[in-house]
Coordinates of C-alpha atoms in Angstrom, one line a residue:
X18 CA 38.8 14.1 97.1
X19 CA 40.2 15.1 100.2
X20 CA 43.3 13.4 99.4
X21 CA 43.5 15.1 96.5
X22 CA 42.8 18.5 98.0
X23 CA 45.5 17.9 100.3
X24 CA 48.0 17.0 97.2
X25 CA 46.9 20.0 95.5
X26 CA 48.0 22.5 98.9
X27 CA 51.2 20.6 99.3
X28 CA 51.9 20.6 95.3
X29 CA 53.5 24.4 95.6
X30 CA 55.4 23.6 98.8
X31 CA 58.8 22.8 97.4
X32 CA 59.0 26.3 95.8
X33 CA 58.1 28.2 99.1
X34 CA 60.2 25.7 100.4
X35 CA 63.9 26.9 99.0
X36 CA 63.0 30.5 99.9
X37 CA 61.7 29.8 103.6
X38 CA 63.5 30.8 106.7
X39 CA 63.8 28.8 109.8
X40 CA 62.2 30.7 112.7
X41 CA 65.9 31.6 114.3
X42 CA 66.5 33.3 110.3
X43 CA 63.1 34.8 110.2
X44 CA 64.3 37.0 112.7
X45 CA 67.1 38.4 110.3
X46 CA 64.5 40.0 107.8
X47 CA 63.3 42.7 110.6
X48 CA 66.8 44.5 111.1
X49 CA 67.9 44.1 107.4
X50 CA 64.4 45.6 106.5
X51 CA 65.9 48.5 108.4
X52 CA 68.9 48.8 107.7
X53 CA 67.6 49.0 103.8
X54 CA 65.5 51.8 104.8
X55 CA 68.4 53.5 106.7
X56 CA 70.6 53.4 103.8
X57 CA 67.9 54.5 101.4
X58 CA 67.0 57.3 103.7
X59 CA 71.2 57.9 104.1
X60 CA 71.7 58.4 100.5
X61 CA 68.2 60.2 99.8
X62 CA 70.1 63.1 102.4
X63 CA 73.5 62.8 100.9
X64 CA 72.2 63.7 97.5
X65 CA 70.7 66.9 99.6
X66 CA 73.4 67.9 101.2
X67 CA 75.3 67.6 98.2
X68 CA 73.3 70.8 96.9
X69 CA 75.3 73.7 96.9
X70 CA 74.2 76.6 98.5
X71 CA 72.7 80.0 97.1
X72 CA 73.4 83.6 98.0
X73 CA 71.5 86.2 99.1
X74 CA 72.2 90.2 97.8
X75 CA 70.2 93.4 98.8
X76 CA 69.8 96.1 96.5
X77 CA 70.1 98.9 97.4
X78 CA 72.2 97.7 99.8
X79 CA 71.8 100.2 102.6
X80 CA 70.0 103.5 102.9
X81 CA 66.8 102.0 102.6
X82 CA 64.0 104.4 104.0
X83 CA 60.1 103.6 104.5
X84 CA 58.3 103.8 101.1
X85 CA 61.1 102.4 99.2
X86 CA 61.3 99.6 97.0
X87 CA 64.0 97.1 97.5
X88 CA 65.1 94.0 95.4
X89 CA 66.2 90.6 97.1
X90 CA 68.5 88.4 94.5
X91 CA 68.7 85.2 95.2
X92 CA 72.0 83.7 93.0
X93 CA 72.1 80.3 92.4
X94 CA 75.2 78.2 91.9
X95 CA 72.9 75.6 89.5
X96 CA 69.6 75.6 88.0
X97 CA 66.8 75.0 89.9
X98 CA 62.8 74.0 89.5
X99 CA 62.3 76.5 92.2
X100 CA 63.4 79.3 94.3
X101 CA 62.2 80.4 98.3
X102 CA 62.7 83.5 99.9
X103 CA 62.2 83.4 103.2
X104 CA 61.4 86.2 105.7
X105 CA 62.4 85.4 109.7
X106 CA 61.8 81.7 109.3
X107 CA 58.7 82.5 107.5
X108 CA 58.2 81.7 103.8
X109 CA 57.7 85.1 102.6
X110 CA 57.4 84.2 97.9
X111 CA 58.6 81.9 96.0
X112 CA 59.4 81.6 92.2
X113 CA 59.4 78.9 89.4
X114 CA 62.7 78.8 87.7
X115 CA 63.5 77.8 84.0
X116 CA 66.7 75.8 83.7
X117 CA 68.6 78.9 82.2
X118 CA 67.8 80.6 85.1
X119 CA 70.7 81.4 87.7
X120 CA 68.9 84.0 89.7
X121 CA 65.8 84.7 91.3
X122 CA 64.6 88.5 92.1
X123 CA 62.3 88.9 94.5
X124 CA 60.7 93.4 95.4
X125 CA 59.2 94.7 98.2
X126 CA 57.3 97.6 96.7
X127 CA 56.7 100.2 99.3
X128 CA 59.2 98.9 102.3
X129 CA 56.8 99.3 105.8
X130 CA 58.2 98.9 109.4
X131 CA 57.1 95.1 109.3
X132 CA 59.4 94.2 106.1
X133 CA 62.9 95.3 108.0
X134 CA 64.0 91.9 109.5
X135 CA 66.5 89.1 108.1
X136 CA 66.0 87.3 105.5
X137 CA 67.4 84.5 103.6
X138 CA 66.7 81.6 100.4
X139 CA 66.8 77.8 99.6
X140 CA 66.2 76.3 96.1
X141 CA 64.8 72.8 94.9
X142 CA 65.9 70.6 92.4
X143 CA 64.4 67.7 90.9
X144 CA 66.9 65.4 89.2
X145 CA 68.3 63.9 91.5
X146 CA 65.8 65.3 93.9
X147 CA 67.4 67.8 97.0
X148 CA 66.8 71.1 98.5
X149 CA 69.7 73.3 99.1
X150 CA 70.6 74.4 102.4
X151 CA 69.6 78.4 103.4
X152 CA 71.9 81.1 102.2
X153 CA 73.5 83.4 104.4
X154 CA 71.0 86.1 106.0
X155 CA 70.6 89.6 105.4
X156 CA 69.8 92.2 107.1
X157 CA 66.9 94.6 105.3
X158 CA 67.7 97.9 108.0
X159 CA 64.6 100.4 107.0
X160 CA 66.0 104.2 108.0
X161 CA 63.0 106.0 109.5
X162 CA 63.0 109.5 109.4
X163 CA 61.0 110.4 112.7
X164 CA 64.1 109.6 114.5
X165 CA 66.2 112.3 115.4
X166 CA 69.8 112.1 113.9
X167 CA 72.4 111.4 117.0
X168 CA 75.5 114.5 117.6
X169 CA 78.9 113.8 116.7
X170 CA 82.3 115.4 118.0
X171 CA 85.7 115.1 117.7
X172 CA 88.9 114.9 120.3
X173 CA 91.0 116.7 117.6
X174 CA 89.5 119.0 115.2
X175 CA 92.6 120.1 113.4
X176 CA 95.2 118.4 111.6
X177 CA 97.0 115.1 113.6
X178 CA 99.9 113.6 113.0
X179 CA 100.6 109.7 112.5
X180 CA 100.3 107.3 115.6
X181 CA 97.7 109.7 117.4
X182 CA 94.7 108.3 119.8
X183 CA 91.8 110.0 117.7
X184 CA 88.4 109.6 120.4
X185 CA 84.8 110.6 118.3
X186 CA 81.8 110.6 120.4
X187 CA 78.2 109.9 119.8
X188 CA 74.8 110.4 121.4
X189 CA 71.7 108.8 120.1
X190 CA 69.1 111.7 121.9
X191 CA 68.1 109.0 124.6
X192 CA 66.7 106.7 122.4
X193 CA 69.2 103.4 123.6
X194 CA 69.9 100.8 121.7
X195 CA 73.1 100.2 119.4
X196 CA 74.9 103.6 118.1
X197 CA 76.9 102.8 114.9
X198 CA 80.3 104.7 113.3
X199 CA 79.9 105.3 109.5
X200 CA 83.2 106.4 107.8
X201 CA 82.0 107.6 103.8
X202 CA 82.7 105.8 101.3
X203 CA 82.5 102.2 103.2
X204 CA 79.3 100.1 103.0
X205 CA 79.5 99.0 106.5
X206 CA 79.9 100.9 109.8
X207 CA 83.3 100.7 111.0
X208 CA 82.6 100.2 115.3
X209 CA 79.1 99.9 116.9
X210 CA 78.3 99.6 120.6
X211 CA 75.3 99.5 123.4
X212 CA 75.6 102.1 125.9
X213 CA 74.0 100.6 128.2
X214 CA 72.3 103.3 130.5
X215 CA 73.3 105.6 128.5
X216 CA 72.4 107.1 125.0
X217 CA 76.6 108.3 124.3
X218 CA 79.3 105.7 123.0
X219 CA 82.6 106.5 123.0
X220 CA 84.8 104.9 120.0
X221 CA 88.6 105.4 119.9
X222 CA 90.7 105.1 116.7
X223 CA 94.1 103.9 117.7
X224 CA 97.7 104.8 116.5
X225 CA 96.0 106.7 113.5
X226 CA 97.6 106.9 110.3
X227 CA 96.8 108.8 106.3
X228 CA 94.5 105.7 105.9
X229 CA 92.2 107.0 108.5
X230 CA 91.6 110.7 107.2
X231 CA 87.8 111.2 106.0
X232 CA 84.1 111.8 107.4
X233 CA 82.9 110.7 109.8
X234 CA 79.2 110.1 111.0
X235 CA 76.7 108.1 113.4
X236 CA 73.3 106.4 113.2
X237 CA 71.5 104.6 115.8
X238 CA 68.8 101.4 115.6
X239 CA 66.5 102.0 118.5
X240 CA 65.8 99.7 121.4
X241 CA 62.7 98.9 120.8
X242 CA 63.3 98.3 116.9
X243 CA 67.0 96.6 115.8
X244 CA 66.3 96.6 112.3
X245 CA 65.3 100.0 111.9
X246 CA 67.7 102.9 111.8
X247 CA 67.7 106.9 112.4
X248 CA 69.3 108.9 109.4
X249 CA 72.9 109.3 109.7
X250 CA 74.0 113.0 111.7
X251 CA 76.3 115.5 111.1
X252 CA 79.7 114.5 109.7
X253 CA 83.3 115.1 111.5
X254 CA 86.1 115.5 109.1
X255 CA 89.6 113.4 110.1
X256 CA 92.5 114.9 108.4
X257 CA 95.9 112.8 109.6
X258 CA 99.2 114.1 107.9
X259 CA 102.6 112.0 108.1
X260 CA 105.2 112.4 110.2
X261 CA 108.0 114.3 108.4
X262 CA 111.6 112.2 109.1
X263 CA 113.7 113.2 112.2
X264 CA 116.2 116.0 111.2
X265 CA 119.7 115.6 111.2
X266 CA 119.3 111.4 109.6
X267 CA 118.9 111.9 106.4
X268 CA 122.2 111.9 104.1
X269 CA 122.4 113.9 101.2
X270 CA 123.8 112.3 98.1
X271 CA 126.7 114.2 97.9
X272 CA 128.1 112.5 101.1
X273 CA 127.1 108.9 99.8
X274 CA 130.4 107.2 99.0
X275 CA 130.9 106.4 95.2
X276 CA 132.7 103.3 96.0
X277 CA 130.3 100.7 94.7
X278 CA 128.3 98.2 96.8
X279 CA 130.2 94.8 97.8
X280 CA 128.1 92.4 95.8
X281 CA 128.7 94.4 92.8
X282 CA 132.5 94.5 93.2
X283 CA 132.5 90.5 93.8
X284 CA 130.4 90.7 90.4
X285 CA 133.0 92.5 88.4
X286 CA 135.4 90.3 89.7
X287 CA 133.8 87.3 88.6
X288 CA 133.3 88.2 85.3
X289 CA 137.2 89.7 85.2
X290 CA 137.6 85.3 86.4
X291 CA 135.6 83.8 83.9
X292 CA 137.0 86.6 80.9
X293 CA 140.5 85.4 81.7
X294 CA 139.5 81.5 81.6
X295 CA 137.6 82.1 78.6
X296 CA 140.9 83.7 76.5
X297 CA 143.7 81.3 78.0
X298 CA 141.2 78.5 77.1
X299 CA 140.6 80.4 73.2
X300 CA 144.8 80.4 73.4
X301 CA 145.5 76.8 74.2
X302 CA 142.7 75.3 71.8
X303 CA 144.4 77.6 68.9
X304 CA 148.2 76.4 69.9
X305 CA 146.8 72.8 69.6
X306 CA 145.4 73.2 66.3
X307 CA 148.7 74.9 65.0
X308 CA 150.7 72.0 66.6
X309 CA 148.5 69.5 64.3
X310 CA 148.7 71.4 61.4
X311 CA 152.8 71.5 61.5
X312 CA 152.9 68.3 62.9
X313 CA 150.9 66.9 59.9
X314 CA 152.2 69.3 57.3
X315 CA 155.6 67.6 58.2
X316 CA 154.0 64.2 58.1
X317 CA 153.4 64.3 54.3
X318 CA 156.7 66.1 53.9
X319 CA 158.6 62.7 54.7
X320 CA 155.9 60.8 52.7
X321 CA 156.5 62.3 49.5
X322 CA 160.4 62.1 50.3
X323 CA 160.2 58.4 50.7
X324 CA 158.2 57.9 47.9
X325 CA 160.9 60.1 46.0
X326 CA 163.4 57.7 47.1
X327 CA 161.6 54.5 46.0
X328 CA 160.9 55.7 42.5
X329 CA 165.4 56.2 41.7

């Protein structure tokens, strides 16, 4: 029996056998064990990465003061299973999408102090599985009205003409922090800056032109709070006019000369060229055909008089 136990171990050998590794090939299974994992792991990311990425819209857009509500939109480039907004790093809501969808909205009823910081969303999808990478932030600036509006002023206060330094000044009442030059009509402030030490920056419009007429006006975000904002002051108006043209260069058109321009001239000639061409070519073609008529015209002439002749 023993014998026979022993046959029926060694009985499966030969099938183990073909598949078994020599202890120098054993040693290959460890690193290709990896380097399946790696490449599994290296595609999983790929098909991630691949995942285009959202965008991120504030509405309203600026002007935002404390009580208000304001709606995040999160567009997506594809559908997703779902959306994440997130707030400073944070994950702030999220939303289940259906596959129709191509945006998620997200409100903050009743903005507070604590809601004005960046923000920014990712989306998930599940065939083939990825995440999306994080949209550009935003900024959600809250205006708070307990914040004195800053002064304005203006180098030039009437009328300036074309290629004039223009300087407007602003001071934020001592509060610090980053002063900011709003021109209406544009979204975003045209020139901020940090007076350090001091609560008055000093911004300079260069070599001025009509583009630059308008109003004018200044906010400040406070030093101890960058994403909130003071209201916007009192307005400067800009008023640039052109430059009239030097006297004495302008030519009136009675002194122009009526002889007409050279490439003109070297047009008319041309086409004098190619008229002439055209009619000695419309001459020569009609001589020829005259020449054949005659010439075959006297062709059957002396045919019918030779056949004349043969018939006497």
């Amino acid at each position: 029996m023993s014998q026979g136990e022993q046959t029926a171990v060694l009985q499966p050998l030969p099938v183990p056998t073909a598949v078994s590794l020599s202890p120098g090939c054993s040693c290959l299974m460890a690193p290709m064990a990896v380097a399946l994992i790696l490449g599994w792991w290296l595609v999983t990311t790929s098909r991630a990465q691949q995942v285009p990425r959202p965008s991120l819209s504030l509405h309203p857009s600026q002007g935002v003061s404390l009580g208000d509500t304001v709606t995040l939109r999160c567009h997506l480039p594809q559908p997703a299973a779902w959306v994440e907004l997130y707030q400073d790093g944070l994950l702030r809501s999220y939303k289940d999408m259906d596959k129709h969808q191509v945006m998620a909205e997200f409100s903050l009823v009743c903005v507070k102090l604590e809601d004005a910081m960046k923000y920014w969303c990712q989306y998930r999808v599940l065939e083939p599985p990825g995440v999306s990478e994080k949209s550009v932030p935003i900024e959600l600036v809250v205006t708070d009205h307990r914040y004195s509006p800053p002064n304005i002023s203006i180098s030039h206060e009437n009328t300036v003409e074309v290629r004039t330094n223009v300087t407007i000044q602003c001071c934020n009442q001592g509060y610090g922090g980053i002063i900011f030059l709003h021109k209406d009509g544009h979204s975003a402030p045209l020139q901020h800056q940090d007076p350090r030490g001091g609560g008055t920056a000093t911004f300079t419009l260069f070599g001025v032109n009509p583009a630059d007429s308008g109003t004018y006006r200044c906010s400040y975000h406070p030093k101890a709070s960058l994403f909130v904002s003071s209201p916007l002051g009192d307005s400067v108006t800009l008023e640039v006019a052109p430059t009239p043209a030097p006297p004495g260069r302008y030519l009136p058109p009675m002194c122009l000369s009526p002889v007409p321009p050279m490439g003109g001239s070297l047009v008319s000639r041309g086409n004098l060229v190619v008229a002439v061409v055209r009619g000695c070519a419309a001459v020569f073609i009609f001589a020829l055909g005259v020449f054949f008529v005659i010439d075959a015209r006297s062709l059957w002439i002396r045919r019918d008089e030779s056949l004349g002749g043969e018939g006497i």
